[in-house]
mmCIF file of C-alpha atoms in Angstrom:
data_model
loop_
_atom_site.group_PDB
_atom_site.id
_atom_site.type_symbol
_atom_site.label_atom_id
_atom_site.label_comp_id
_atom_site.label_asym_id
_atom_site.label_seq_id
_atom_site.Cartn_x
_atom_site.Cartn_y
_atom_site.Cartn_z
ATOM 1 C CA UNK A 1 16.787 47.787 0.055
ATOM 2 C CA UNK A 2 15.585 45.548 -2.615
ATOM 3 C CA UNK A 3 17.228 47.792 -5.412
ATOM 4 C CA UNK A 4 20.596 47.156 -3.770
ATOM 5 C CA UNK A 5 19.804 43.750 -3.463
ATOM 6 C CA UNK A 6 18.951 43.636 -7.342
ATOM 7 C CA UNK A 7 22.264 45.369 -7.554
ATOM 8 C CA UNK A 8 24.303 43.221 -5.771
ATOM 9 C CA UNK A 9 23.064 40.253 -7.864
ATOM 10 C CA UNK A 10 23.203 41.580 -11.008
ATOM 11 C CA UNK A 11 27.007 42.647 -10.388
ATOM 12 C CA UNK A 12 27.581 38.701 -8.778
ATOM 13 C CA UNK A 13 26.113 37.422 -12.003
ATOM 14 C CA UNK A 14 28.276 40.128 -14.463
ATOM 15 C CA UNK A 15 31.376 39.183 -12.621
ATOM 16 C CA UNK A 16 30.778 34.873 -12.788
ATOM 17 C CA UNK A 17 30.170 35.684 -16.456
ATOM 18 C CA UNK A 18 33.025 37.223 -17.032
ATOM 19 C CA UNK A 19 35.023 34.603 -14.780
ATOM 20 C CA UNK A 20 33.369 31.858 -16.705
ATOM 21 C CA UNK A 21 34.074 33.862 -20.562
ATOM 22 C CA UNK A 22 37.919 34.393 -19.671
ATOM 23 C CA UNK A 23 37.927 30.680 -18.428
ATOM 24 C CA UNK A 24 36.670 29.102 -21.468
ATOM 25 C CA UNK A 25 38.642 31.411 -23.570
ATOM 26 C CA UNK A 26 41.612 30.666 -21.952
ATOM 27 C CA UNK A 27 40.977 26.994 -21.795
ATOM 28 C CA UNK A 28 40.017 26.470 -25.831
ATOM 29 C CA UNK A 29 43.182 29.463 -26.415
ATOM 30 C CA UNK A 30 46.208 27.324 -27.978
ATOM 31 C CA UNK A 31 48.665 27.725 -25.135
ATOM 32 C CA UNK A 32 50.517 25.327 -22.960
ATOM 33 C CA UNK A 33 48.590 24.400 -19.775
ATOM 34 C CA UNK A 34 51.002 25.895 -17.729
ATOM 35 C CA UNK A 35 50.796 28.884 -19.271
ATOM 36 C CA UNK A 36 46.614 28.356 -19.304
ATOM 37 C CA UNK A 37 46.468 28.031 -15.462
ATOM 38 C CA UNK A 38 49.034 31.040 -14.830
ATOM 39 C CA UNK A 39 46.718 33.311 -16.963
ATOM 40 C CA UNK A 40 43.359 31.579 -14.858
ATOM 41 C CA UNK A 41 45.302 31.937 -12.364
ATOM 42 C CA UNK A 42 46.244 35.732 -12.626
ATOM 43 C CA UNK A 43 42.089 36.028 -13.454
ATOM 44 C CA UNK A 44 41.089 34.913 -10.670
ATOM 45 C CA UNK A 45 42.645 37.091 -8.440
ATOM 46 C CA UNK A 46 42.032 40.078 -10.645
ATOM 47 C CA UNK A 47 38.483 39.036 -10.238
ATOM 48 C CA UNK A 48 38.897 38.716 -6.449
ATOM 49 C CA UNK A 49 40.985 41.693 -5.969
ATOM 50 C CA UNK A 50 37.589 43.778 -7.644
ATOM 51 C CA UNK A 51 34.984 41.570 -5.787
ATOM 52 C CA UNK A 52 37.105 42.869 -2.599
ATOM 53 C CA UNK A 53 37.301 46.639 -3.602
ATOM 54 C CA UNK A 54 33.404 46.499 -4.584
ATOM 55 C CA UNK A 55 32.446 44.663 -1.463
ATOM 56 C CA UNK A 56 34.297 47.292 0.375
ATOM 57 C CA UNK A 57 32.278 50.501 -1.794
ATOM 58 C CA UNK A 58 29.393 48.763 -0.956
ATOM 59 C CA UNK A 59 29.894 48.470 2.445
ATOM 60 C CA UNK A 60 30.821 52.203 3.221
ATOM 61 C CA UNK A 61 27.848 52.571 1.073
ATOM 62 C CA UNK A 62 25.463 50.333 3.577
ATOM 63 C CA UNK A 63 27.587 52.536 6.118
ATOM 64 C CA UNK A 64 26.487 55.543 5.283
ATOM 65 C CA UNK A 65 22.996 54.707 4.932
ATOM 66 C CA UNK A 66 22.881 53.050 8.061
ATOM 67 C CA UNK A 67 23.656 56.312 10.240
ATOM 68 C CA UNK A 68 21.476 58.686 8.118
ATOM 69 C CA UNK A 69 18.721 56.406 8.932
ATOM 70 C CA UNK A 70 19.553 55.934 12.562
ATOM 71 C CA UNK A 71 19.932 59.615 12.764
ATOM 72 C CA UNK A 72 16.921 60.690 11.048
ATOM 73 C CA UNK A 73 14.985 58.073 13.432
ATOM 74 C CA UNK A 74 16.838 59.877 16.139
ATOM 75 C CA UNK A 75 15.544 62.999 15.735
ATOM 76 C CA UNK A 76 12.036 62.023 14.897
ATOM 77 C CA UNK A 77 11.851 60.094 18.323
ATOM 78 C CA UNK A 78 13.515 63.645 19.848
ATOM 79 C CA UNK A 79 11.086 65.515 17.899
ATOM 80 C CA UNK A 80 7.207 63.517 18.810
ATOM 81 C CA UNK A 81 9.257 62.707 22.538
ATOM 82 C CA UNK A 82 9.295 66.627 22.994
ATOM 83 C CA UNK A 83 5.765 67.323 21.543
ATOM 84 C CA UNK A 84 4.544 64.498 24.057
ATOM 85 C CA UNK A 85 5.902 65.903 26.892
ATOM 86 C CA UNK A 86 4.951 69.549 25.615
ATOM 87 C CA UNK A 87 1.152 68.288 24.980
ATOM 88 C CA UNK A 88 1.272 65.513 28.741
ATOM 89 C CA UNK A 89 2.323 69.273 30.567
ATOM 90 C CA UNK A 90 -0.629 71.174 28.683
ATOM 91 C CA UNK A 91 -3.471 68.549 29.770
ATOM 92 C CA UNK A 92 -1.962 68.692 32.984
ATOM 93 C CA UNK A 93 -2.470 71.923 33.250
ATOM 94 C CA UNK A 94 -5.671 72.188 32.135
ATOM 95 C CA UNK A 95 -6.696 69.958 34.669
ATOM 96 C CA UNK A 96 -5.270 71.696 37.198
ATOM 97 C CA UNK A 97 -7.080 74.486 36.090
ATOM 98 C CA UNK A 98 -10.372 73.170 36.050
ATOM 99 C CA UNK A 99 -9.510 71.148 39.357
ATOM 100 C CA UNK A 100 -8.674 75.026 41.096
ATOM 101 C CA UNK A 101 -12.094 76.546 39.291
ATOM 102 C CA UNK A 102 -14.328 74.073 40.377
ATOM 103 C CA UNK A 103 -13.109 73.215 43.810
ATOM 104 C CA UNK A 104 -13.281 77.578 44.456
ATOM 105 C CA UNK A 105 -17.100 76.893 43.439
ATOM 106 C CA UNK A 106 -17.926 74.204 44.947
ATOM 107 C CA UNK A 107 -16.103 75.776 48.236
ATOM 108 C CA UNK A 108 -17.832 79.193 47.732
ATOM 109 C CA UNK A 109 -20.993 76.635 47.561
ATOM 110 C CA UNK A 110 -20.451 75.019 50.201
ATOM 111 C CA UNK A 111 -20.297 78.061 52.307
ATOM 112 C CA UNK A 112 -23.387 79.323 51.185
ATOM 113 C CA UNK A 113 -25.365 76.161 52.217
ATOM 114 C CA UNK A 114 -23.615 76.340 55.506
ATOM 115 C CA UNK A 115 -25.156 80.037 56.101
ATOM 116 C CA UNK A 116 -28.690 78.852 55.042
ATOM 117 C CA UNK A 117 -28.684 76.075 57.207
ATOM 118 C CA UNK A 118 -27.537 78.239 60.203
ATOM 119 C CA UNK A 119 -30.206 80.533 59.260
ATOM 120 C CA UNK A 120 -32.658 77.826 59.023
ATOM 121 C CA UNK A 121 -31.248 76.558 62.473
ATOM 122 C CA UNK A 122 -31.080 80.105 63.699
ATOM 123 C CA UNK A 123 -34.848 80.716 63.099
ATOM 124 C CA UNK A 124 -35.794 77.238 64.586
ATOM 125 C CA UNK A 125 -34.282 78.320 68.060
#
């Protein structure tokens, strides 16, 4: 944005230049006053009438900008929100997985200590 800023001075400074040149000339031009001020005068609002139209360029300008940035931040928030979600569903279900493995082992375990200690208790009788 600093380039546009650089811009927008540079065109201030062009058009007080050239306000300030037609001023003096106009001033130091032998004329009656009357007929000075009406030419200022009709300056002025030249200069006004282009500071409005360039104002307004610049604006759609700032417009535009605005909304390909917004949308382009848009989609890359749609974008790393869906390969979250995608990547939070696969660790979930590889812990799941690993939950079901191990608990079927430690189950199947489990039993098989049970049977050894009847056995045990079996051959105590």
């Amino acid at each position: 944005m600093s380039k546009k800023s650089n811009s927008a001075a540079v065109l201030a400074a062009l058009l007080a230049g050239a306000a300030t040149g037609v001023i003096l000339g106009l001033l130091y031009a032998p004329e009656e006053g009357k007929e000075t001020r009406k030419k200022i005068k009709d300056k002025a609002n030249d200069l006004k009438d282009k500071a409005v139209d360039e104002y307004g360029r610049t604006s759609e300008v700032v417009k535009d900008k605005y909304s390909e940035v917004s949308h382009n931040v848009k989609d890359k928030y749609n974008s790393l929100s869906s390969t979250f979600k995608e990547t939070a569903q696969n660790v979930a279900s590889t812990v799941k997985d690993s939950y079901d493995k191990y608990k079927d082992q430690i189950v199947s375990k489990t039993s098989d200590v049970v049977k050894d200690v009847e056995t045990e208790l079996d051959g105590l009788k």
